[in-house]
PDB file of C-alpha atoms in Angstrom:
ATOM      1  CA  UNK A1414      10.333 166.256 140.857  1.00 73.00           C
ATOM      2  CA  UNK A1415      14.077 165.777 139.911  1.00 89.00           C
ATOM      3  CA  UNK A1416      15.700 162.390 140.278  1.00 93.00           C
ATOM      4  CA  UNK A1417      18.660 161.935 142.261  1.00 93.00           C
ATOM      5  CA  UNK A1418      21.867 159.552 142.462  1.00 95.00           C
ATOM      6  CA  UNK A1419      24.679 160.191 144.601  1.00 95.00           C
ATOM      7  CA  UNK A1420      27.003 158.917 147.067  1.00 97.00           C
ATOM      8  CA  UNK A1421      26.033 159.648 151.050  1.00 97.00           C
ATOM      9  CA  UNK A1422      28.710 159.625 153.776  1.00 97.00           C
ATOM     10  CA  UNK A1423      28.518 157.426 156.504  1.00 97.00           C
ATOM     11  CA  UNK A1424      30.721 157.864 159.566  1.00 95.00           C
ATOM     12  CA  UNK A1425      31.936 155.285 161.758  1.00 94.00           C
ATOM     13  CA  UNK A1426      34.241 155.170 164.517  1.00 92.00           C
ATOM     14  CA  UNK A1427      37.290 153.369 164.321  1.00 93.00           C
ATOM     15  CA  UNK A1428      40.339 152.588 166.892  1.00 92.00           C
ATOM     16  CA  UNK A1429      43.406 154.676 164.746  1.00 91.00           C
ATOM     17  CA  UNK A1430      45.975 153.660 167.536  1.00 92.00           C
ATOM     18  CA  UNK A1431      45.052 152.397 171.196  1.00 94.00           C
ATOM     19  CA  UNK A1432      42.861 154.696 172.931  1.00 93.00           C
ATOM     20  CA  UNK A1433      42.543 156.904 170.173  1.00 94.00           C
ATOM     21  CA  UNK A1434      39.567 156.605 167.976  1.00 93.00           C
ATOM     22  CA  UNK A1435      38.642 158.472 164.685  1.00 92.00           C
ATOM     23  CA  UNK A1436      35.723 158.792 162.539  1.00 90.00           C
ATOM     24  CA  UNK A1437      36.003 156.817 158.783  1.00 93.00           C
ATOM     25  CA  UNK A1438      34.072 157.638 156.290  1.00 95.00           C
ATOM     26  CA  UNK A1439      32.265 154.927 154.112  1.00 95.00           C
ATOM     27  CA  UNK A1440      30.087 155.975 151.069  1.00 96.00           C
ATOM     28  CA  UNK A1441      27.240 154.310 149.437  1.00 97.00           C
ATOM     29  CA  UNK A1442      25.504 155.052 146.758  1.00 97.00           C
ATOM     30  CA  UNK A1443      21.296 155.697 146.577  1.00 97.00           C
ATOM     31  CA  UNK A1444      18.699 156.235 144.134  1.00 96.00           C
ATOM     32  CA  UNK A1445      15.838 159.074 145.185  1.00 95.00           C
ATOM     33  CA  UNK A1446      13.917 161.861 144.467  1.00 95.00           C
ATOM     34  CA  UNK A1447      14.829 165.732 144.983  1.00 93.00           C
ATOM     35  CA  UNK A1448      11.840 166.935 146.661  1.00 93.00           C
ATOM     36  CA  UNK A1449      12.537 170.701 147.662  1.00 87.00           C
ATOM     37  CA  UNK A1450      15.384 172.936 145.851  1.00 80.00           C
ATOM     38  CA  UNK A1451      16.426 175.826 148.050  1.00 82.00           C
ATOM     39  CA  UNK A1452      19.248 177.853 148.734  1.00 74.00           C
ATOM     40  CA  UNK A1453      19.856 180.783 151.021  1.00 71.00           C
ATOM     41  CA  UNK A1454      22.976 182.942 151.921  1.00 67.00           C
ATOM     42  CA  UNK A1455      23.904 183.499 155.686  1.00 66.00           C
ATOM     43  CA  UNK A1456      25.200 186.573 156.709  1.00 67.00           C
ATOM     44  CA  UNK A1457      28.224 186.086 159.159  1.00 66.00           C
ATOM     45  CA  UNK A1458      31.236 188.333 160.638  1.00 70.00           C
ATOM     46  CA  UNK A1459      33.372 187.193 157.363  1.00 66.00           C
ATOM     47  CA  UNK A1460      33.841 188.800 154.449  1.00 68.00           C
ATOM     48  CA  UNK A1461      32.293 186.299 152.098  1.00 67.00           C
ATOM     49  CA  UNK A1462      28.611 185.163 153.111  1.00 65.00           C
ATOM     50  CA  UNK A1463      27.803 181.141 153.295  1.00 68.00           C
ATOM     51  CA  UNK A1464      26.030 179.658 150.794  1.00 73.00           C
ATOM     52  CA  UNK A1465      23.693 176.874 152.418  1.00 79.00           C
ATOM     53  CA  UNK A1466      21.142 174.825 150.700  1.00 82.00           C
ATOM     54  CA  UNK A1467      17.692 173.666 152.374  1.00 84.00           C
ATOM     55  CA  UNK A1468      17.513 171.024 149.984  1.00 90.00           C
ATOM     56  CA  UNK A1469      15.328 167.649 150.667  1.00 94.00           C
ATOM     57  CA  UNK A1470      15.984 164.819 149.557  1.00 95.00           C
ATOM     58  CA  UNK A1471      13.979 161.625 149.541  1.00 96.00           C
ATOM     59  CA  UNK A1472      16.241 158.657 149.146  1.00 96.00           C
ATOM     60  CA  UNK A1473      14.461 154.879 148.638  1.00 94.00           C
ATOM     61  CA  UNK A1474      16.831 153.256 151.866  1.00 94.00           C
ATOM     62  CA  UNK A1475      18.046 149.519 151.840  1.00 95.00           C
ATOM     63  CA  UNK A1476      18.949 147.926 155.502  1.00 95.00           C
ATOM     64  CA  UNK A1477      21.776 149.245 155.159  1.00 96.00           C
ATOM     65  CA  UNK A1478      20.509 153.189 155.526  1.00 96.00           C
ATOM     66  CA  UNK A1479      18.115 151.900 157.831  1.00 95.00           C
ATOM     67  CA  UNK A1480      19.930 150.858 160.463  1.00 95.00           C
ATOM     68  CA  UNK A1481      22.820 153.379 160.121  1.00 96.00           C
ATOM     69  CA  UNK A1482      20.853 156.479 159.448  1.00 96.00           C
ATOM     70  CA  UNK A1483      21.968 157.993 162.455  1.00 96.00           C
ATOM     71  CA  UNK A1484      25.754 157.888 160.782  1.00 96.00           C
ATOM     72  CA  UNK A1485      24.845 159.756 157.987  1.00 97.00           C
ATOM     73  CA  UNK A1486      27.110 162.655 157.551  1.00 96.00           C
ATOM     74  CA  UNK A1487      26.479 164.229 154.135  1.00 96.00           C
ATOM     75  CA  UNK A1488      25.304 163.643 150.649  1.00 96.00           C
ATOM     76  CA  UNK A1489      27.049 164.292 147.183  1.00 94.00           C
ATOM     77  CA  UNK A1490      24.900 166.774 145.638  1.00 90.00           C
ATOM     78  CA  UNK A1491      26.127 168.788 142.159  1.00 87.00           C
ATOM     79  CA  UNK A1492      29.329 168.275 142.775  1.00 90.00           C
ATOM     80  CA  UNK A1493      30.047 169.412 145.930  1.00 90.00           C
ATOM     81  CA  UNK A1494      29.252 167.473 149.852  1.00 93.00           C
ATOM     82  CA  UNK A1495      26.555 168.998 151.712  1.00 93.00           C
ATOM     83  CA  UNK A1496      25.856 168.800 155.743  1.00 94.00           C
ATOM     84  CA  UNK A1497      22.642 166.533 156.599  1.00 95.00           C
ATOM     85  CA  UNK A1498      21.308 168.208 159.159  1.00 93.00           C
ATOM     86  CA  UNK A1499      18.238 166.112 159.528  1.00 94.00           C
ATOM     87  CA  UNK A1500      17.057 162.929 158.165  1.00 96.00           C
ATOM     88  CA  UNK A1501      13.018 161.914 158.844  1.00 95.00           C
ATOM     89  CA  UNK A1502      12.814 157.775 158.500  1.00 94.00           C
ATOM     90  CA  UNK A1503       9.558 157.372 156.084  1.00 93.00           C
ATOM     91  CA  UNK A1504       9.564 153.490 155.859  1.00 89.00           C
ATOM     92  CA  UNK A1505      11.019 152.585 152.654  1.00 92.00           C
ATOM     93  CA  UNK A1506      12.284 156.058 152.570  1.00 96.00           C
ATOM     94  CA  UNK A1507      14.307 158.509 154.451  1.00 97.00           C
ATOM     95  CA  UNK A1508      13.835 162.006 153.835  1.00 97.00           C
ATOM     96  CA  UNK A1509      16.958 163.410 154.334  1.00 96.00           C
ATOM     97  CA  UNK A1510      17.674 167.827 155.073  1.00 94.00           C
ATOM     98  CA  UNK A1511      20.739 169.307 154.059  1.00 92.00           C
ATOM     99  CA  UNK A1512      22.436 172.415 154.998  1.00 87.00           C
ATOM    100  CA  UNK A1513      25.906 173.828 154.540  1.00 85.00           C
ATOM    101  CA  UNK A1514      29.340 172.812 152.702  1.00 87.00           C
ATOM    102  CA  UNK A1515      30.655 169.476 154.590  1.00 91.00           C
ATOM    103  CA  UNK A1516      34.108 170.415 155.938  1.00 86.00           C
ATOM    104  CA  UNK A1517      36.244 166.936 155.619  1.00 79.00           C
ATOM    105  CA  UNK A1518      38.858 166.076 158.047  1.00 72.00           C
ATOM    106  CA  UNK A1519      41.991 164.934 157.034  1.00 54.00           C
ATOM    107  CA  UNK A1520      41.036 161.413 157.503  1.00 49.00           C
ATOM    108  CA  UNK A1521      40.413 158.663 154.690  1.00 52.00           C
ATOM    109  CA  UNK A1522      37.393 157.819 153.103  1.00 49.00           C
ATOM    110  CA  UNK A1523      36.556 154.433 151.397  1.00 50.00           C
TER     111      UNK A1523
END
């Protein structure tokens, strides 16, 4: 089992002017465990196919994770920010699923 540190992306919303509210993104960094490595290639109407991972990821949460998981957005994985697309609370644990690239807005992150 491969070990894992990276930064995960946690979205929050945030009042940019009145009435108008924005997601910003706060990463934190988390020790775990790579638990599945998979990748597979989606066929779509483009010309280039997506590359998606079906990676999991077992990451050893503090409260912090625990009571935000449902904010999670993505995870830093070699080199690149990957879609969670599921995360499974394991109690001190979450398992978390990723999927595709993470397409970033144009807002800040901290």
């Amino acid at each position: 089992m491969a070990k894992f540190y990276g930064p995960i992306g946690y979205a929050e919303m945030v009042e940019t002017r009145p009435g108008v509210w924005d997601e910003k993104i706060t990463e934190h960094m988390y020790f775990g465990d790579l638990t599945r490595n998979t990748r597979r290639l989606q066929s779509t109407e483009t010309l280039n196919d997506d590359i998606n991972i079906a990676n999991e990821i077992s990451i050893v949460a503090d409260p912090f994770a625990n009571e935000n998981f449902h904010a999670m957005r993505y995870v830093g994985f070699m080199g690149a920010k990957w879609k969670i697309s599921n995360v499974e609370v394991q109690y001190p644990r979450l398992i978390l699923t990723v999927g595709g690239v993470y397409n970033e807005q144009a807002s800040e992150t901290t």
